[in-house]
Coordinates of C-alpha atoms in Angstrom, one line a residue:
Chain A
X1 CA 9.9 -21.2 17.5
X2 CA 11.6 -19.8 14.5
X3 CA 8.0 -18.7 13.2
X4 CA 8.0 -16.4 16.0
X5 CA 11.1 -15.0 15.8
X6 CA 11.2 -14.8 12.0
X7 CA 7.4 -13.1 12.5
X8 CA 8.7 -10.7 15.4
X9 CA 11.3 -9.3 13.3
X10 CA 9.7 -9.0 10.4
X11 CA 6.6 -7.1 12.0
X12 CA 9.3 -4.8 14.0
X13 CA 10.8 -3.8 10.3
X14 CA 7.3 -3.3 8.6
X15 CA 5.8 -1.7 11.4
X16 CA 9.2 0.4 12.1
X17 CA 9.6 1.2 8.4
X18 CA 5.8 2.2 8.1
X19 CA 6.8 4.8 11.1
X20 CA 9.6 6.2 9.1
X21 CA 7.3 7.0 6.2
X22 CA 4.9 8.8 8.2
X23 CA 7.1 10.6 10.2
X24 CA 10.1 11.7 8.2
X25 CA 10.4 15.1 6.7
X26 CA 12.3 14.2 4.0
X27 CA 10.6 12.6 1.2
X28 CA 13.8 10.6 -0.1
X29 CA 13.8 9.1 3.4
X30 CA 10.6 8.2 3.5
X31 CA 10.8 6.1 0.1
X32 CA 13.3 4.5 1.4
X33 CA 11.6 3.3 4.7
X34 CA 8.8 2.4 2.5
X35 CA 11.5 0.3 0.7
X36 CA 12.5 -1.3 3.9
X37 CA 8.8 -2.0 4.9
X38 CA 7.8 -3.5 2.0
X39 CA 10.8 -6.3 2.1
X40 CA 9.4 -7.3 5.5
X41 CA 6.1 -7.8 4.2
X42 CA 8.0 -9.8 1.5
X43 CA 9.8 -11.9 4.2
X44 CA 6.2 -12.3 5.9
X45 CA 4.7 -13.8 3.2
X46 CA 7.4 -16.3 2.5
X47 CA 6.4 -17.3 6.1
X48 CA 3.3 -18.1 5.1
X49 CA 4.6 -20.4 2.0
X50 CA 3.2 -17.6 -0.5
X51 CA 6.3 -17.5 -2.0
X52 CA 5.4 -16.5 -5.6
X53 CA 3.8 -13.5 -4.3
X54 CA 6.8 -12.3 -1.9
X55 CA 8.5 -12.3 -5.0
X56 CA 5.8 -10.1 -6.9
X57 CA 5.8 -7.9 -4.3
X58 CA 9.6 -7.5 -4.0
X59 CA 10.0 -6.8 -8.0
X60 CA 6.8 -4.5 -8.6
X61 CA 6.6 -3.0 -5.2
X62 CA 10.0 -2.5 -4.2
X63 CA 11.6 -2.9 -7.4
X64 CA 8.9 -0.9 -9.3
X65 CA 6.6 1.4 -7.6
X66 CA 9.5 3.0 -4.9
X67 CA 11.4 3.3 -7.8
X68 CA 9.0 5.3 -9.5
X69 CA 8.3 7.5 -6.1
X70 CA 11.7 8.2 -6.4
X71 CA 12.1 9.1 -9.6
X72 CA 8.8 11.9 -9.3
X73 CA 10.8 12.5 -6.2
X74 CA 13.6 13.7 -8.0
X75 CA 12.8 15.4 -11.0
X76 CA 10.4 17.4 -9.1
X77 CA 12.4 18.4 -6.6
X78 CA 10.0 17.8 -3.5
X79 CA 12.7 16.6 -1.6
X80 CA 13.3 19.6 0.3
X81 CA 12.0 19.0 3.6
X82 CA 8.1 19.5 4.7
X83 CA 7.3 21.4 7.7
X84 CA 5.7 19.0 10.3
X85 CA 5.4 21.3 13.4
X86 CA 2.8 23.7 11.0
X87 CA -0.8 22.4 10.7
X88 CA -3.3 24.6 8.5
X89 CA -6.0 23.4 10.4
X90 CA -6.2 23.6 14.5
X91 CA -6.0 20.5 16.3
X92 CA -5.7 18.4 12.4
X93 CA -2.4 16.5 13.9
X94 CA -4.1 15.2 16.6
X95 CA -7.7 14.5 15.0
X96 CA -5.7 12.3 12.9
X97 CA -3.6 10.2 15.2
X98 CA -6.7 9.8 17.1
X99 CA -8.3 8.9 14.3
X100 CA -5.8 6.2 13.8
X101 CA -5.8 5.0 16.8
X102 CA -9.4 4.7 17.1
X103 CA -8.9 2.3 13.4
X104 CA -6.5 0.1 15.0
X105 CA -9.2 -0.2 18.0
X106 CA -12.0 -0.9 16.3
X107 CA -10.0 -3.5 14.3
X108 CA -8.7 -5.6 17.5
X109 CA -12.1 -5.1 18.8
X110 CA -13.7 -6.7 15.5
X111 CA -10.9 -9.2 15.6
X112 CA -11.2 -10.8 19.4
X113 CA -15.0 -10.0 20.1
X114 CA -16.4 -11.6 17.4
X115 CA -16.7 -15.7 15.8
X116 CA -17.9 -18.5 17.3
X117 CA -15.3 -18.2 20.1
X118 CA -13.4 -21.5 20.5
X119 CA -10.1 -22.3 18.8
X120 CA -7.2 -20.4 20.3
X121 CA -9.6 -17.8 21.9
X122 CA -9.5 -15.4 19.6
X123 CA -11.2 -16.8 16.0
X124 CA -11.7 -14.3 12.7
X125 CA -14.3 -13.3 11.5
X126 CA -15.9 -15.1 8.7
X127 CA -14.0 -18.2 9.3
X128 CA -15.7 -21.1 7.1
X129 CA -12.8 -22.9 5.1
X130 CA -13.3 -23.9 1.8
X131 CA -14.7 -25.9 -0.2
X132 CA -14.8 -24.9 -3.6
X133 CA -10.8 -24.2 -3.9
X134 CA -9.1 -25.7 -1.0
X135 CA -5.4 -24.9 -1.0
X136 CA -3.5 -28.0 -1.8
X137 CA -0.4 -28.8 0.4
X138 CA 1.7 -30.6 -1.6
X139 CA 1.0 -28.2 -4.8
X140 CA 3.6 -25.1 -4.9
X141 CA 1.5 -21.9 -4.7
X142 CA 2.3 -21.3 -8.0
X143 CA 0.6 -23.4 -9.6
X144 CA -2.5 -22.9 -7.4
X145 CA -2.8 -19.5 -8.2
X146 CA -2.3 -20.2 -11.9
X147 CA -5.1 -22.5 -11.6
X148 CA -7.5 -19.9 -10.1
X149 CA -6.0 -17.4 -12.3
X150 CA -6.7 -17.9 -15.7
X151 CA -9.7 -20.7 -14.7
X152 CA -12.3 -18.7 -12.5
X153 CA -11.1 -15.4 -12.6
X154 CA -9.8 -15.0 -15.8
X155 CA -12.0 -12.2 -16.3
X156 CA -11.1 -10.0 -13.7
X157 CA -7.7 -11.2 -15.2
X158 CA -8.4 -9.3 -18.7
X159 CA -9.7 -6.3 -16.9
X160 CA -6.6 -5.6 -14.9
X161 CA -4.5 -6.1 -18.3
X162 CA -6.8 -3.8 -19.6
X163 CA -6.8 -0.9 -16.7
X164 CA -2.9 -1.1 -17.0
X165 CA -3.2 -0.6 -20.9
X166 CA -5.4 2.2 -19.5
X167 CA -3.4 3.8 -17.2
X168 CA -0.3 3.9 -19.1
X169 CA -2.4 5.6 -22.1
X170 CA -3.2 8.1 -19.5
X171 CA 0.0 8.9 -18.2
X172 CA 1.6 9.3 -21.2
X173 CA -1.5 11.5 -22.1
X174 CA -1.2 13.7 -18.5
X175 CA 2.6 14.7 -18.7
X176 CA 3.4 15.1 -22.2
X177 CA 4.9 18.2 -23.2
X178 CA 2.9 20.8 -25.0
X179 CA 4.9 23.6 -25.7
X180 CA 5.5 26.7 -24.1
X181 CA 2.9 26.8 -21.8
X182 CA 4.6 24.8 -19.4
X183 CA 7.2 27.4 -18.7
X184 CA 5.6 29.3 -16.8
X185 CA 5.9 28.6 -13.4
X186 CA 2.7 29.8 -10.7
X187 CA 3.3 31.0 -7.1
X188 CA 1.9 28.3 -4.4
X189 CA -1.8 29.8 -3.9
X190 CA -2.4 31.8 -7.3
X191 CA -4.5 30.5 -9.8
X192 CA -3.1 29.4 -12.4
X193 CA -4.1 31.4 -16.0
Chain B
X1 CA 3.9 -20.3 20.7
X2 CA 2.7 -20.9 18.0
X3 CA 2.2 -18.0 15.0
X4 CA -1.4 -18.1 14.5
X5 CA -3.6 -16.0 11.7
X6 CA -4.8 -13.6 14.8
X7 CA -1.0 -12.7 15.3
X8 CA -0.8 -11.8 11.1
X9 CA -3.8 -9.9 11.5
X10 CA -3.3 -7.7 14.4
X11 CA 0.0 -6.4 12.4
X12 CA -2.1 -5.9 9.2
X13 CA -4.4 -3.3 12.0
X14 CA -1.5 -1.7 13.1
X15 CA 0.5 -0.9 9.6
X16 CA -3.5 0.2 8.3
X17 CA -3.8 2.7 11.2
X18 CA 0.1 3.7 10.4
X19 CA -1.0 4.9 7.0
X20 CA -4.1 6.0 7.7
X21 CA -2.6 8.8 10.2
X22 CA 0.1 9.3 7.6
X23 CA -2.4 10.1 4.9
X24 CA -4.7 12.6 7.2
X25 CA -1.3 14.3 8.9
X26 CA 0.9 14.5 6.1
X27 CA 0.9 17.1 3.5
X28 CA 3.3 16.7 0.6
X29 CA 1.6 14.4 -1.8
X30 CA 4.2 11.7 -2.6
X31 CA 3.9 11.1 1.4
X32 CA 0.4 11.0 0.9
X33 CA 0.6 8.4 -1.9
X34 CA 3.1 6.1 0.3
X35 CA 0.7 6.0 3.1
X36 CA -1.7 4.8 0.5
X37 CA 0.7 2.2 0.4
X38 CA 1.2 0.8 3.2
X39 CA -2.5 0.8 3.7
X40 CA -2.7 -1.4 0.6
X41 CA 0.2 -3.6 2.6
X42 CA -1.6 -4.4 5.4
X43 CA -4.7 -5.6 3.5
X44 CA -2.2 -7.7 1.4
X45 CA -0.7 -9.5 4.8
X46 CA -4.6 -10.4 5.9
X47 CA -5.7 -11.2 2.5
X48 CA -2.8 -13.9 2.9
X49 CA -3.6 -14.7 6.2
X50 CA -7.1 -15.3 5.6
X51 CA -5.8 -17.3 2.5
X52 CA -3.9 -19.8 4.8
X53 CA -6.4 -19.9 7.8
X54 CA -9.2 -20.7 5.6
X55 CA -7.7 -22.9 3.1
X56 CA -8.5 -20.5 0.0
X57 CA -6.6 -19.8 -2.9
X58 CA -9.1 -17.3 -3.1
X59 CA -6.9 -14.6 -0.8
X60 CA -3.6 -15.2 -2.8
X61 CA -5.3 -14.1 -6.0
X62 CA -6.9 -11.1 -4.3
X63 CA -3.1 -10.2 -3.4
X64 CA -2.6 -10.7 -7.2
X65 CA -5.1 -8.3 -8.0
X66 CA -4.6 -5.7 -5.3
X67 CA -0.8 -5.8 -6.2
X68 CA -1.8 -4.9 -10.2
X69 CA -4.1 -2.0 -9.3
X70 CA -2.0 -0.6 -6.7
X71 CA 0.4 -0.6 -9.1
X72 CA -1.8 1.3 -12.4
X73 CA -3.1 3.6 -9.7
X74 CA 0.7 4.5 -8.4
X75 CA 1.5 5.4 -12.1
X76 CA -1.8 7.7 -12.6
X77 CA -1.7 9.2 -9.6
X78 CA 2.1 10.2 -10.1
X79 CA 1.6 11.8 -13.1
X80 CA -1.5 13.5 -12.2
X81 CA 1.0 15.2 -9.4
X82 CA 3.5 15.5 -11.6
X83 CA 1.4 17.2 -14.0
X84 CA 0.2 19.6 -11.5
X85 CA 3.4 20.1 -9.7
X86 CA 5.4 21.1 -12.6
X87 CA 3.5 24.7 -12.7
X88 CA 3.2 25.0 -8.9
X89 CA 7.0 23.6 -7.4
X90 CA 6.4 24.1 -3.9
X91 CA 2.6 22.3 -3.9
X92 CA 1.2 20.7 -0.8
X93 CA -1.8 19.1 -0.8
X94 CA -3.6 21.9 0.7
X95 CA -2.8 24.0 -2.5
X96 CA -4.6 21.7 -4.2
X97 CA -8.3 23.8 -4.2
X98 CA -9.1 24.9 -7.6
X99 CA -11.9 23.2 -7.7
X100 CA -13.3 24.4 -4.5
X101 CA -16.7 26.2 -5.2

């Protein structure tokens, strides 16, 4: 009974939070729902006993990447509100809410009208549990993961150090300064020279 | 009532189709790059559901993963906008067409 309500609250922050990202005007407020969001994904994997990974997610995501957004946020002075009742293109709002709606559709129908049909009415797909690496109940996840992690996949391991080495080289490469070019400042729309 | 993987999952739909409409709708690009986001999220909350349904350690190193990237492409994509935007202030993402033959 506490699953539930623990689960029903968290969903109504992530899903609320999601909401205020997509439909606040300020940027700054935004960031800050997406803040709020990503802690109830936290909580929501600590429901699930995956409790070295809420706490990733709460110091890179929340901790790190908001942090960032906020940061660009602010030195580049975005956060002046964005027009939401202007659409470039005729009909674009609602082509994509439809669009989003017709995601979440096809996703529940995926979801309940596929599987063998049988436990609990409603199976996933691909449901075969398995055999090769079996999560162990008494382990902590930690130590599960670490297993996996530097035994099978430590390749993919190596290549994700290796794209971040990558992608710091190439944002320190994309904003550095280089002189006086960078004073000039373009109207919206012109080409730049 | 119990909280079964079906309940985890339908949320996971429902935050993907939240940022999905926030990516097509919105204009600014640091909106854009949230709703990207929270469409990495929900994936996260089934890859963990999936993890404890099936019994695979499998899904909690896929979170791993999807965490890491997420996180490399956040910092590139940043400072490819902030790049851009330091020339153009007032960008939105329909500015954006230079390369448009």
């Amino acid at each position: 009974m506490v699953d539930v309500i623990v689960f029903v609250v968290a969903g109504a922050i992530v899903l609320g939070g999601a909401l205020g990202v997509v439909l606040n005007r300020n940027p700054v407020r935004g960031a800050l729902s997406l803040i709020a969001s990503l802690f109830g994904v936290a909580v929501l994997f600590v429901l699930q006993e995956a409790h070295f990974l809420a706490l990733v997610q709460v110091v890179v995501y929340a901790g790190a990447i908001v942090v960032l957004f906020l940061f660009v946020i602010m030195l580049l002075g975005v956060d002046r509100s964005e027009d939401l009742s202007v659409e470039p293109l005729a009909g674009q709002r609602l082509a994509g809410v439809a669009m989003g709606v017709a995601m979440f559709t096809m996703a529940l129908l995926g979801l309940f009208l596929s599987g063998r049909g049988g436990d609990e009415g409603a199976v996933a797909l691909t449901g075969t549990r398995s055999v090769t690496q079996p999560l162990d109940e008494t382990q902590p996840d930690i130590d599960q993961l670490a297993v996996d992690l530097f035994g099978r996949n430590v390749l993919a391991f190596q290549a994700t150090a290796l794209l971040l080495t990558i992608a710091t080289v190439g944002a320190v490469v994309l904003v550095r300064n280089r002189g006086a070019e960078d004073l000039v400042i373009d109207e919206p729309g012109r080409a730049a020279s | 009532m119990v909280v079964t993987e079906t309940w985890y999952l339908v949320l996971s739909a429902g935050l993907f189709s939240i940022g999905l409409v926030g990516l097509l709708v919105r204009r600014n690009p640091l909106v854009m790059f949230m709703s990207i986001e929270l469409m990495l999220n929900a994936v996260n909350i089934s890859f963990v559901a999936f993890a404890n349904a099936l019994d695979d350690i499998v899904g909690l190193t896929a979170v791993f993963f999807v965490l890491v990237v997420a996180a490399a492409e956040v910092v590139v994509g940043l400072s490819i906008v902030v790049a851009v935007m330091r020339r153009r202030p007032a960008l939105t993402a329909d500015d954006l067409s230079s390369l448009k033959g």
